PDB file of C-alpha atoms in Angstrom:
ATOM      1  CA  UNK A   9     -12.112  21.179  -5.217  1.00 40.00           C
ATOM      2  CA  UNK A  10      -9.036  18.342  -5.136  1.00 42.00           C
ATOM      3  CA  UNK A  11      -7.292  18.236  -2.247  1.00 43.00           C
ATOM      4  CA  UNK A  12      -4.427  16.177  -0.907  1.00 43.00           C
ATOM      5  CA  UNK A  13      -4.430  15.805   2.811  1.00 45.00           C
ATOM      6  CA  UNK A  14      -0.992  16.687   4.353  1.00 44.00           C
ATOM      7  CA  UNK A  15       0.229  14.043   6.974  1.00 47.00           C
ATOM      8  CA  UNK A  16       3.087  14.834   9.228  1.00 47.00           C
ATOM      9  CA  UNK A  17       4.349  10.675   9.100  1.00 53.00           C
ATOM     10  CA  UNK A  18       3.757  10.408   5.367  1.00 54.00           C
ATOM     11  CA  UNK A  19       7.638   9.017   5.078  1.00 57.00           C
ATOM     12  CA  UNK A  20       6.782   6.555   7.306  1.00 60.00           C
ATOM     13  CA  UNK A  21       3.376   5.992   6.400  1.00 57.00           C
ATOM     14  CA  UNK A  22       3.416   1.996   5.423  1.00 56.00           C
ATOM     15  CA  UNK A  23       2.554   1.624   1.770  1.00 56.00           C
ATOM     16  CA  UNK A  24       2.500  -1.718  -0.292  1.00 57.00           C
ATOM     17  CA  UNK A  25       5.283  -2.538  -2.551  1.00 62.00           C
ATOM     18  CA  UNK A  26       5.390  -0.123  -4.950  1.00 66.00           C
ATOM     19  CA  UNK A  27       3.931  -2.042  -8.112  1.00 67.00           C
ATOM     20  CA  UNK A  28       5.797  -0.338 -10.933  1.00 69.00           C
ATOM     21  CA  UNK A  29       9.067  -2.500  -9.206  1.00 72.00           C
ATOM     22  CA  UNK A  30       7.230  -5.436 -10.048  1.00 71.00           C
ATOM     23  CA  UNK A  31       9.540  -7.683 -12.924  1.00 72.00           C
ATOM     24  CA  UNK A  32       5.779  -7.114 -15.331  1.00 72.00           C
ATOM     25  CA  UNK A  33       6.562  -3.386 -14.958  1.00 79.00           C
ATOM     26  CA  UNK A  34       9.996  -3.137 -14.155  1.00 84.00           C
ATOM     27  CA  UNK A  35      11.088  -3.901 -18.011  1.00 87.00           C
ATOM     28  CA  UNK A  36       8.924  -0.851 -19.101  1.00 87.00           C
ATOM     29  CA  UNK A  37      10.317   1.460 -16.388  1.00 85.00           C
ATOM     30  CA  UNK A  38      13.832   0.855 -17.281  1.00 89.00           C
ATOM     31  CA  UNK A  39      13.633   1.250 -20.964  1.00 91.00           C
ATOM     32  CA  UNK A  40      11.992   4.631 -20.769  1.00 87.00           C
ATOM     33  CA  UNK A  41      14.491   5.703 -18.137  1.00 87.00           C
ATOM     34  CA  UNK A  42      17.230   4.380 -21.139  1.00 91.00           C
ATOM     35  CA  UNK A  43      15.331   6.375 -23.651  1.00 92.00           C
ATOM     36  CA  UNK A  44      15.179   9.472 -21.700  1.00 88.00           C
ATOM     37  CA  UNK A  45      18.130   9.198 -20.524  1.00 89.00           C
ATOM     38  CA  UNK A  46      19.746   8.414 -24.265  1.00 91.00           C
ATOM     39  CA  UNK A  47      17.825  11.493 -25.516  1.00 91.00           C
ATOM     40  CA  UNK A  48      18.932  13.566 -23.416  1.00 88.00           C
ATOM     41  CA  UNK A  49      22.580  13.242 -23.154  1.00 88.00           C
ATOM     42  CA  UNK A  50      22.953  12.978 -27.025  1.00 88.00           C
ATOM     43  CA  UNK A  51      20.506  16.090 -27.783  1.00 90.00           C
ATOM     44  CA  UNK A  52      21.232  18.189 -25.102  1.00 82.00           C
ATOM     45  CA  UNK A  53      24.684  17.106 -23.692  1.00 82.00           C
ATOM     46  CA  UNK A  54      24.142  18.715 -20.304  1.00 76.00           C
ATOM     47  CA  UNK A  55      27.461  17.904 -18.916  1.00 78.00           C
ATOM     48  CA  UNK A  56      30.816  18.878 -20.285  1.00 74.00           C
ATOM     49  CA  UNK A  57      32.078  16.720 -23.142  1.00 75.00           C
ATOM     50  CA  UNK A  58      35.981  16.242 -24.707  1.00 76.00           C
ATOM     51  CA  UNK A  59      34.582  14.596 -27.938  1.00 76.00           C
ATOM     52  CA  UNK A  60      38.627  13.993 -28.767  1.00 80.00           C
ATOM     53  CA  UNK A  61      38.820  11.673 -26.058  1.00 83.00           C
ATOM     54  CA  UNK A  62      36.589   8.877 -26.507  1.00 86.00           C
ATOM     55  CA  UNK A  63      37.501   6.027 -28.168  1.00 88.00           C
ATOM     56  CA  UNK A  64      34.447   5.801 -29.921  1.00 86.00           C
ATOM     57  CA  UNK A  65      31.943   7.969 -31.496  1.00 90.00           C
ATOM     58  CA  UNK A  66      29.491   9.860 -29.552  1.00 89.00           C
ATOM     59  CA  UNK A  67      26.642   8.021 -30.268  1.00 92.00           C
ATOM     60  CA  UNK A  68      27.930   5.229 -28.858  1.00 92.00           C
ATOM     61  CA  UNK A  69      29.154   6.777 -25.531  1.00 91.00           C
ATOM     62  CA  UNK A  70      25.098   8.084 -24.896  1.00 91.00           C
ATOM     63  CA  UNK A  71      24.679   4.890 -25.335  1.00 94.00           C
ATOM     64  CA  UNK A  72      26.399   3.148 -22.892  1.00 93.00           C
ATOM     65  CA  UNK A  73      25.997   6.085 -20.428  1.00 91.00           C
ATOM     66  CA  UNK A  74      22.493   5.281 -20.624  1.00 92.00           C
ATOM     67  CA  UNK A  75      22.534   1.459 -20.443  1.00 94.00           C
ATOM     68  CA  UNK A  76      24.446   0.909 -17.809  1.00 94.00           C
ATOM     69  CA  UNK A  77      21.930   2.233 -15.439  1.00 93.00           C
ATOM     70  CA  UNK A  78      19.442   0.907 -17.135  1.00 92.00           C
ATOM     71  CA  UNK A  79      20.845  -2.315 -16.248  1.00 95.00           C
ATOM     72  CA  UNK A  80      21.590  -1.527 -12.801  1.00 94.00           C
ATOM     73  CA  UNK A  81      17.655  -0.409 -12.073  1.00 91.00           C
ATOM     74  CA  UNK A  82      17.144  -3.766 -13.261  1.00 92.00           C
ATOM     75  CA  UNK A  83      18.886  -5.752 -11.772  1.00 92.00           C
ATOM     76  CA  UNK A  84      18.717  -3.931  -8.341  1.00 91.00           C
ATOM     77  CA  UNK A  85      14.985  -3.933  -8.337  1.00 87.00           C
ATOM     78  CA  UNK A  86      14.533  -7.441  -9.339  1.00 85.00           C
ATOM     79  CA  UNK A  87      16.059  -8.727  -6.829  1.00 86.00           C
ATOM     80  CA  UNK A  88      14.298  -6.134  -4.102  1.00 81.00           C
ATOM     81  CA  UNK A  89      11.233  -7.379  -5.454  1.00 75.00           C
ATOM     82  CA  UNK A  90      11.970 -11.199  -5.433  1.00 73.00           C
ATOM     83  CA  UNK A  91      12.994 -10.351  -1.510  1.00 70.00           C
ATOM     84  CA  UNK A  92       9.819  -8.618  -0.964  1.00 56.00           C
ATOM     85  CA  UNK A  93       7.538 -11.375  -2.170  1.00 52.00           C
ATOM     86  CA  UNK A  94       9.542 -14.209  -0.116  1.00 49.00           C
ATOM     87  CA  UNK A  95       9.659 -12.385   3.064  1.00 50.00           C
ATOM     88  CA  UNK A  96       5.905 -10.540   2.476  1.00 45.00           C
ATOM     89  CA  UNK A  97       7.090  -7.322   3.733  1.00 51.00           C
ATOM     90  CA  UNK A  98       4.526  -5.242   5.328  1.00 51.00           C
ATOM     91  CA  UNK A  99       6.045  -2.171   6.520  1.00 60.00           C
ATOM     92  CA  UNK A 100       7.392  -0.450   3.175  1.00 67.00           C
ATOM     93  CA  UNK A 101       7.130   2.829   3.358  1.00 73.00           C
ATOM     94  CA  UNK A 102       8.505   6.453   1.345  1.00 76.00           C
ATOM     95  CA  UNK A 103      11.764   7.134   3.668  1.00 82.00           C
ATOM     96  CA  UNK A 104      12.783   3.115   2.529  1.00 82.00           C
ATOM     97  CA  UNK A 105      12.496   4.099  -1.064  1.00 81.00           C
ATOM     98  CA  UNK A 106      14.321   6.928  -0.666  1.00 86.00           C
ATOM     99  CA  UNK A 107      17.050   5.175   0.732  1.00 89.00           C
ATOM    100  CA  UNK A 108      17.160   2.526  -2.208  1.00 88.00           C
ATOM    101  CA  UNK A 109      17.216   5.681  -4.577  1.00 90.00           C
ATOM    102  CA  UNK A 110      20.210   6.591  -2.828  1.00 92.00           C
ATOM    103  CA  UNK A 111      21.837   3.606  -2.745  1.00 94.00           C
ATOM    104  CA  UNK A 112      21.020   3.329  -6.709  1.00 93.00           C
ATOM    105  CA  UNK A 113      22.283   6.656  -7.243  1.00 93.00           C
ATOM    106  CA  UNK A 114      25.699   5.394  -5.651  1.00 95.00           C
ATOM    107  CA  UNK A 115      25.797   2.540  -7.841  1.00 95.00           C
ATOM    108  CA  UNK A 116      25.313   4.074 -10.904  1.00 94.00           C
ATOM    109  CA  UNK A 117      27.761   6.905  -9.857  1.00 92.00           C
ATOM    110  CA  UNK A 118      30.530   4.499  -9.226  1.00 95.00           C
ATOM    111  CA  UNK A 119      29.688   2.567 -12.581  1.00 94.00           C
ATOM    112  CA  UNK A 120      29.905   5.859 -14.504  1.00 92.00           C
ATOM    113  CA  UNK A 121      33.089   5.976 -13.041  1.00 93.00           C
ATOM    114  CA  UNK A 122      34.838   2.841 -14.068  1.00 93.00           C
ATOM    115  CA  UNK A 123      32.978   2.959 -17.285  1.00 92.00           C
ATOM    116  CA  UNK A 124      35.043   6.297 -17.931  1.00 90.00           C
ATOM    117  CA  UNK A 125      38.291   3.846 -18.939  1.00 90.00           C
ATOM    118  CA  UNK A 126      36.285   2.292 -21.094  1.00 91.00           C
ATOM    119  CA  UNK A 127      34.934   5.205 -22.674  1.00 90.00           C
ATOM    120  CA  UNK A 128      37.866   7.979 -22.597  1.00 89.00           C
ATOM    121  CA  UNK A 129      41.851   7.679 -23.517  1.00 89.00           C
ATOM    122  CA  UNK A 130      42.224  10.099 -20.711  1.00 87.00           C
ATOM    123  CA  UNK A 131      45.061   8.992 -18.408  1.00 87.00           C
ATOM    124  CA  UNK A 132      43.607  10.999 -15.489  1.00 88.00           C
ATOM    125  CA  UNK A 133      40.314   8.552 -15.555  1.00 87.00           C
ATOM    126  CA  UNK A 134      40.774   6.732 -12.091  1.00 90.00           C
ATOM    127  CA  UNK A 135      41.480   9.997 -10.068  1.00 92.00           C
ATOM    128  CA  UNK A 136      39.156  11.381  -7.054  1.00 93.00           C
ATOM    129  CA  UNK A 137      38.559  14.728  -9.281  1.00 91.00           C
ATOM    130  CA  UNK A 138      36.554  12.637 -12.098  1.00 90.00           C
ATOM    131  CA  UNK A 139      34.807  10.275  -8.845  1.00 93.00           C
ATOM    132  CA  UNK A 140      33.511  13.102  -7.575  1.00 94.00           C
ATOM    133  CA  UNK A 141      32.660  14.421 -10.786  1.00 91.00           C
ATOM    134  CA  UNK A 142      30.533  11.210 -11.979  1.00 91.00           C
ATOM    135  CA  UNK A 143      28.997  10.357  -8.558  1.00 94.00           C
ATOM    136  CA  UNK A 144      27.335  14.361  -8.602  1.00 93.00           C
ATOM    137  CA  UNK A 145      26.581  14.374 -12.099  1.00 90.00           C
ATOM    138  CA  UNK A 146      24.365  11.137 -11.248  1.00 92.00           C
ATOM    139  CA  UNK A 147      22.642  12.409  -8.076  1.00 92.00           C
ATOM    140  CA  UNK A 148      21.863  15.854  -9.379  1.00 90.00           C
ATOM    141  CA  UNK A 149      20.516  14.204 -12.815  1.00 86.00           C
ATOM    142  CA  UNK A 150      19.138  11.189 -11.110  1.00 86.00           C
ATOM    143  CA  UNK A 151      17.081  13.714  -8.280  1.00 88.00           C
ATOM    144  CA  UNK A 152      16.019  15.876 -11.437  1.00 84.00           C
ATOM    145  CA  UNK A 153      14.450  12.851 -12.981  1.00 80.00           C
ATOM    146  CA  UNK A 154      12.467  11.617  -9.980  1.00 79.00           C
ATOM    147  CA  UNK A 155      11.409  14.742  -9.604  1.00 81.00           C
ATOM    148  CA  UNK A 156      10.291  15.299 -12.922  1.00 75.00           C
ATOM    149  CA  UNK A 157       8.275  11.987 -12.618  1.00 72.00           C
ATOM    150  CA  UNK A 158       6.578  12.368  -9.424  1.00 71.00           C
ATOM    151  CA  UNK A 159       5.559  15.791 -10.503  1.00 76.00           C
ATOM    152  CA  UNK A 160       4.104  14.173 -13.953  1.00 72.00           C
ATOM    153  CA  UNK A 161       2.165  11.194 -11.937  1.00 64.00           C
ATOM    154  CA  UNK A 162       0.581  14.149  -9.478  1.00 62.00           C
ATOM    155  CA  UNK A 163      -0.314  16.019 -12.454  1.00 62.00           C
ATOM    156  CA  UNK A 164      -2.144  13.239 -14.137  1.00 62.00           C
ATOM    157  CA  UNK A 165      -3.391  11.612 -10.819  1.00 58.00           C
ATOM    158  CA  UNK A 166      -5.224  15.325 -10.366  1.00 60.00           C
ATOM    159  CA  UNK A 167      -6.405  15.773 -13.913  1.00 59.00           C
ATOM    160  CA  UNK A 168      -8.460  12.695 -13.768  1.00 54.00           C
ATOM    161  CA  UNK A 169      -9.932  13.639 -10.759  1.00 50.00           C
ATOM    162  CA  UNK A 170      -8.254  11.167  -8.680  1.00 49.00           C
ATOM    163  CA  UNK A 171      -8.053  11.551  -4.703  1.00 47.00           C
ATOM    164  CA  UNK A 172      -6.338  10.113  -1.703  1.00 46.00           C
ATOM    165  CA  UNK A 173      -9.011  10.220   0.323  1.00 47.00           C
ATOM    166  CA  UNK A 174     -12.514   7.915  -0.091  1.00 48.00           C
ATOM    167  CA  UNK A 175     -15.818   9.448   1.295  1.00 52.00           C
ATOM    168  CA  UNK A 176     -18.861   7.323   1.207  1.00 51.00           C
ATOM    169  CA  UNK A 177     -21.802   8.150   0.017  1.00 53.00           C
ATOM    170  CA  UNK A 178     -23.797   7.815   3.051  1.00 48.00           C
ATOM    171  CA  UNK A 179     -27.353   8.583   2.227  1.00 48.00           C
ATOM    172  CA  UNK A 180     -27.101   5.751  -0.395  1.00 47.00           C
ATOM    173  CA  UNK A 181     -26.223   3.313   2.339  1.00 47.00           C
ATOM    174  CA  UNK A 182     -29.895   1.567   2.282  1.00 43.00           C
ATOM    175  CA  UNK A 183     -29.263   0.495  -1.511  1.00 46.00           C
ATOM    176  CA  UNK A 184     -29.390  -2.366  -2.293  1.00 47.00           C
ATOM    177  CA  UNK A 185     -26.450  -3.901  -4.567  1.00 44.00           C
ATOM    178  CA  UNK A 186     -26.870  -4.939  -8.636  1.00 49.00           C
ATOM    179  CA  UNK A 187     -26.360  -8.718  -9.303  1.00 56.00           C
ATOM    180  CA  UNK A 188     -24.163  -8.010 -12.153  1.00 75.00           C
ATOM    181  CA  UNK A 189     -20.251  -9.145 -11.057  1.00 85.00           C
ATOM    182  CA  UNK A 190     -17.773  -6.052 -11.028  1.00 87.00           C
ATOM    183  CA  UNK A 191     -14.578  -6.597 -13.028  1.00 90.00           C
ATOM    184  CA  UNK A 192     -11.876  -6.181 -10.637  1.00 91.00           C
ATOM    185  CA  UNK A 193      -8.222  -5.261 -12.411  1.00 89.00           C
ATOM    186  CA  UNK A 194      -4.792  -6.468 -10.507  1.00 87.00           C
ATOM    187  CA  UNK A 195      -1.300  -5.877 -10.661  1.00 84.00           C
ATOM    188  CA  UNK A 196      -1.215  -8.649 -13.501  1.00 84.00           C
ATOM    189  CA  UNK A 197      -3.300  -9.704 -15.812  1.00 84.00           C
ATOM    190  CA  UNK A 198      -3.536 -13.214 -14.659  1.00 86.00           C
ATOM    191  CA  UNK A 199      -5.371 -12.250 -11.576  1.00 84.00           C
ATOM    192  CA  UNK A 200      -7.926 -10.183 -12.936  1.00 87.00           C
ATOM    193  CA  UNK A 201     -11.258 -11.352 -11.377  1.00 89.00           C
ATOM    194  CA  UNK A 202     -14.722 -11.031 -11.481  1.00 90.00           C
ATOM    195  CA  UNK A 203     -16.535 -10.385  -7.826  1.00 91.00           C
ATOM    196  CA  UNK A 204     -20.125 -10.694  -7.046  1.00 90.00           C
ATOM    197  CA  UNK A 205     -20.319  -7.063  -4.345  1.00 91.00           C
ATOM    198  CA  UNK A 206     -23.078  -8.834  -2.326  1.00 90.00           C
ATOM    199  CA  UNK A 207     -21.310 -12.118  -1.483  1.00 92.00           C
ATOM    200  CA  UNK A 208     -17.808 -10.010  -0.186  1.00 94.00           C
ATOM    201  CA  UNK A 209     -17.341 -10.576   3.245  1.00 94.00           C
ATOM    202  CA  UNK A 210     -14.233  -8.778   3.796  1.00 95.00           C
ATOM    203  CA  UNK A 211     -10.384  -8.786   2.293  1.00 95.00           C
ATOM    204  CA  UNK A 212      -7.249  -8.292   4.014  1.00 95.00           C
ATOM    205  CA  UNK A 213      -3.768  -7.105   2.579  1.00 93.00           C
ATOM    206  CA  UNK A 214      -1.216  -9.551   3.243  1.00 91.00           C
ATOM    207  CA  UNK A 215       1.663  -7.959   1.926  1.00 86.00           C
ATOM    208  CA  UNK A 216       1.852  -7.399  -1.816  1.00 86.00           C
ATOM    209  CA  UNK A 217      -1.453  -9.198  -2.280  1.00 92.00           C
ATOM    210  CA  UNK A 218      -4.852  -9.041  -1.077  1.00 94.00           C
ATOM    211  CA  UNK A 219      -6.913 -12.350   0.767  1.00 94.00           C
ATOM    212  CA  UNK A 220     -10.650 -11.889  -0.752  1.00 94.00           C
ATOM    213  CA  UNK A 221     -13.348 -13.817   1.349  1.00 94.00           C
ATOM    214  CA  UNK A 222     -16.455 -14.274  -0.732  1.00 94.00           C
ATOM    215  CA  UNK A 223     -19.357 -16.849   0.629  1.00 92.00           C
ATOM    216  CA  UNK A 224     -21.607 -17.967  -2.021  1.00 88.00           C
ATOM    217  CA  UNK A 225     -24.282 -20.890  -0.919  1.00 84.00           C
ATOM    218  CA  UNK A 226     -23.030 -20.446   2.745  1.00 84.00           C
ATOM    219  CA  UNK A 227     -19.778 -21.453   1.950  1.00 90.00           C
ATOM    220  CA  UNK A 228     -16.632 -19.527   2.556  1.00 92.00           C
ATOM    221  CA  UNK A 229     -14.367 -19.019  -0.340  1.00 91.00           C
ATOM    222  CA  UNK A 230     -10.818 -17.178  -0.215  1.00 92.00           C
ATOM    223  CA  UNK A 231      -8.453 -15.941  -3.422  1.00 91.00           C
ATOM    224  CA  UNK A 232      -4.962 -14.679  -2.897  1.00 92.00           C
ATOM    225  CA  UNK A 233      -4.769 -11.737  -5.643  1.00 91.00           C
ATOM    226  CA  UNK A 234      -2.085  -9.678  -6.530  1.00 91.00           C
ATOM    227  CA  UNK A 235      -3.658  -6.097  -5.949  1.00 92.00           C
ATOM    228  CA  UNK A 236      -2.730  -3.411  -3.571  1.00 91.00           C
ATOM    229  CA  UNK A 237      -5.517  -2.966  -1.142  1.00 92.00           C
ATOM    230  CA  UNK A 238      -5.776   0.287  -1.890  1.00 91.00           C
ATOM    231  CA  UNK A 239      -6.898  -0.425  -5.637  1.00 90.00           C
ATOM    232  CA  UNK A 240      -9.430  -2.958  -4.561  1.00 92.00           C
ATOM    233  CA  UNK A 241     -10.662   0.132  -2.613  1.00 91.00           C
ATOM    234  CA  UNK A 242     -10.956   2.496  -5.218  1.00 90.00           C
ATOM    235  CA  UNK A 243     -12.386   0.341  -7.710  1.00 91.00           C
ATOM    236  CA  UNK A 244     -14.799  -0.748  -4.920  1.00 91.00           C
ATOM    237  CA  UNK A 245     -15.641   3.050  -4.118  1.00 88.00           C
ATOM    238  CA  UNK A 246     -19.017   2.990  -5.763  1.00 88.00           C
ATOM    239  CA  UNK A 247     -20.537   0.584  -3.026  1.00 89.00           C
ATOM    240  CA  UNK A 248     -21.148   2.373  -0.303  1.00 88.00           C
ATOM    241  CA  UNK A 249     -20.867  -0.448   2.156  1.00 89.00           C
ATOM    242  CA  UNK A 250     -18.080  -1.337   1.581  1.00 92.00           C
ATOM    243  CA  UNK A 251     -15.571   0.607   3.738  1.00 92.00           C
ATOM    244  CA  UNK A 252     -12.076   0.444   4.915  1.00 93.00           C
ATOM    245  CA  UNK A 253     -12.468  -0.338   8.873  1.00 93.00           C
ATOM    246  CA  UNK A 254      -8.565  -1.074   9.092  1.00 93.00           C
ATOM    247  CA  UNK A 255      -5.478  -0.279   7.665  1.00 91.00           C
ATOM    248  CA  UNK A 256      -5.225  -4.223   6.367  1.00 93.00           C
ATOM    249  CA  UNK A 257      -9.024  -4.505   6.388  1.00 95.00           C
ATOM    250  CA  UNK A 258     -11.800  -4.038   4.043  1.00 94.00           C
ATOM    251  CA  UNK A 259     -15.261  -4.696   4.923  1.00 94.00           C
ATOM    252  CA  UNK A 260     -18.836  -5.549   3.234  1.00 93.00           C
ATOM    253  CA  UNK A 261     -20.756  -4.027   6.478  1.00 92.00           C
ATOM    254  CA  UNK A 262     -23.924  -5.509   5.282  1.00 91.00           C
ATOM    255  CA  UNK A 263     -22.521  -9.540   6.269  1.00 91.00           C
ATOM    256  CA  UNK A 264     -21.506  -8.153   9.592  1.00 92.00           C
ATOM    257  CA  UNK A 265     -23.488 -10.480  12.495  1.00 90.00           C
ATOM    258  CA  UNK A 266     -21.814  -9.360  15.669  1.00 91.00           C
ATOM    259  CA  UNK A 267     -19.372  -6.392  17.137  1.00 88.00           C
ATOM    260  CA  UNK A 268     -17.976  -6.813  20.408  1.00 90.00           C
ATOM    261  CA  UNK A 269     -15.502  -4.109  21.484  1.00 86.00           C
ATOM    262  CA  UNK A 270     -14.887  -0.373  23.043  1.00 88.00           C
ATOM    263  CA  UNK A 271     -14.345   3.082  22.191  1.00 83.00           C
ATOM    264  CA  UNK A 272     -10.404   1.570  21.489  1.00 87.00           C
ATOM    265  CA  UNK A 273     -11.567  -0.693  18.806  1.00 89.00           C
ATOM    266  CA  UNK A 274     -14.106  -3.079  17.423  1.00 92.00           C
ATOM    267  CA  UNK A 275     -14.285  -7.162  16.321  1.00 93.00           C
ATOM    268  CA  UNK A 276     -16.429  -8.054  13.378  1.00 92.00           C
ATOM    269  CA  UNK A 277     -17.886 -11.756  13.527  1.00 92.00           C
ATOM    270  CA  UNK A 278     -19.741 -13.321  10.769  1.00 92.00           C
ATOM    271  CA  UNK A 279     -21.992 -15.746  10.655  1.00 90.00           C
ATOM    272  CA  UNK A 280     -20.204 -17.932   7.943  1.00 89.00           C
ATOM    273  CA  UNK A 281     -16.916 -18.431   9.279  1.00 90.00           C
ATOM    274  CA  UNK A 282     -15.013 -17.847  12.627  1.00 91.00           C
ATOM    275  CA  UNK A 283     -13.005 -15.021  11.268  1.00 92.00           C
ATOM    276  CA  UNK A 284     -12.595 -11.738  12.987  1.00 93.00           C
ATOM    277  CA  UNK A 285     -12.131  -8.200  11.429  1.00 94.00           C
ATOM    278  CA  UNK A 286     -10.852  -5.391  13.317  1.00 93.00           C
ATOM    279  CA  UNK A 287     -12.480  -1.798  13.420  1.00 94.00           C
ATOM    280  CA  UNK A 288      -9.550   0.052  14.210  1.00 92.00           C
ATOM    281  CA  UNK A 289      -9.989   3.740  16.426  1.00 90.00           C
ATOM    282  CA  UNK A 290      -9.249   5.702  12.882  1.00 90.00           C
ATOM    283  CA  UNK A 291     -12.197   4.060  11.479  1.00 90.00           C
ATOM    284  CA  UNK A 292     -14.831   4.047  14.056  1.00 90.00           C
ATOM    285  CA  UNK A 293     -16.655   7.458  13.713  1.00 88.00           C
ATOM    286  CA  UNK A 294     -17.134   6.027   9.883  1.00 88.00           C
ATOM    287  CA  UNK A 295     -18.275   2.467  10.749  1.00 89.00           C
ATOM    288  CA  UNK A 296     -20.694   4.267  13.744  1.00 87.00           C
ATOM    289  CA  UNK A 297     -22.244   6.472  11.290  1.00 87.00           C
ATOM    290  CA  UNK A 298     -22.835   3.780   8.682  1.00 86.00           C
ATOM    291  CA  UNK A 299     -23.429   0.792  10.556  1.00 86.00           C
ATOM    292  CA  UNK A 300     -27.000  -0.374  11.866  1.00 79.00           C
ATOM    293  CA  UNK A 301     -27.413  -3.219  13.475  1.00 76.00           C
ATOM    294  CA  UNK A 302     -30.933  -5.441  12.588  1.00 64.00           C
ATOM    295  CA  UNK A 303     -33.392  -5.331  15.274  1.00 53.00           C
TER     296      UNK A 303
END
């Protein structure tokens, strides 16, 4: 049975950058927000239209109605995500996406505005009746739309079988893992990878990227990819020992050499390199019930 678990902090719950802002999904985004958009003011006209006031034909208005955002999404979100990938921001979370969907909302609402002299031979155009009228009209259609899309990505998310939640399979810890490299898919497709399993020793999310620490021939080898360490997780899901001991961390339990630490936390030493992981409290029933130490 699919569940999602309900958390009371999920708006601030700190997520990675959200990758469909990215600028190699952010052109795909904003032309099927123009389309729907487009097709749905010129099919169903859901607000009220004088057709003999615009200068030019309808058509045309849909289609500036629904460019103009378009543009602004672009625009706006470029430049967020240039920001987040100077500054490596590490404390995203829902309730700061929300606010930059109402500050876009605002935007658009004040360029549907202005846009109305350009559109309409009204003489009433700059009034506070028609502001109001165009900064609604964009934050009741604009909420309908997100809406509409996060119910879609749920929908699909839970059709293929997808979870929020990774168990382990923990009688299959003893296993030993195939040779055979594991094609690992990132945010682009210039840092798709290939990773030998056995030779991870841990990676850590450093913002909107992921630090992967491999040893092969006893020496220590690190690649900054562009992946959300919660993909490298699920496409990882399949080894059991390899487990999430840390919000930032993931871990290959089978290279750990040493834990020092309490009931408040662990340290993971290695034997290859003078790194540390942390086992934070969330994750220490898990890495108890998993990990056993050589005698």
């Amino acid at each position: 049975m699919l569940s999602i678990p309900f958390r009371k902090n999920i708006f601030n719950s700190e997520v990675n950058f959200p990758a469909r802002y990215q600028p190699e999904n952010l052109a795909k985004i904003v032309s099927a927000q123009f389309l729907l958009v487009f097709l749905t003011l010129y099919f169903f006209k859901p607000f009220t239209v004088t057709l003999a006031e615009q200068r030019w034909s309808y058509l045309t208005s849909c289609c500036l109605h629904a460019l103009l955002p378009a543009l602004i999404v672009f625009v706006y979100m470029s430049l967020l995500s240039r920001s987040s990938n100077k500054q490596q921001i590490k404390n995203w979370t829902l309730i700061k996406e929300l606010l930059h969907l109402v500050i876009l909302f605002l935007l658009i609402g004040l360029s549907s505005f202005l846009l109305r002299s350009v559109i309409y031979t009204n003489s009433d155009n700059i009034s506070w009746h028609y502001f109001w009228i165009e900064i609604r009209n964009v934050y009741l259609a604009g909420t309908v739309f997100c809406l509409y899309l996060i119910t879609t990505k749920v929908y699909f998310n839970l059709s293929m079988g997808k979870s929020t939640t990774i168990e382990p399979n923990l009688a299959a810890v003893k296993t030993d893992f195939h040779p055979a490299p594991l094609f690992i898919k990132a945010h682009v497709r210039i840092d798709d990878f290939y990773l030998n399993v056995a030779d991870l020793l841990f990676a850590r999310a450093e913002g909107n990227y992921v630090q992967v620490y491999t040893v092969e021939k006893g020496t220590v080898h690190s690649d900054l990819k562009r992946i959300s360490l919660k993909q490298l997780e699920l496409q990882l899901a399949a080894y059991p020992d390899i487990l999430r001991c840390h919000r930032a961390y993931l871990l290959n339990i089978k290279r750990v050499a040493r834990l020092s630490g309490n009931a408040q936390g662990y340290l993971i030493s290695f034997d290859e390199t003078d790194d540390k992981v942390p086992v934070s409290r969330t994750y220490l029933s898990l890495f108890d019930s998993i990990y056993q130490p050589e005698a």
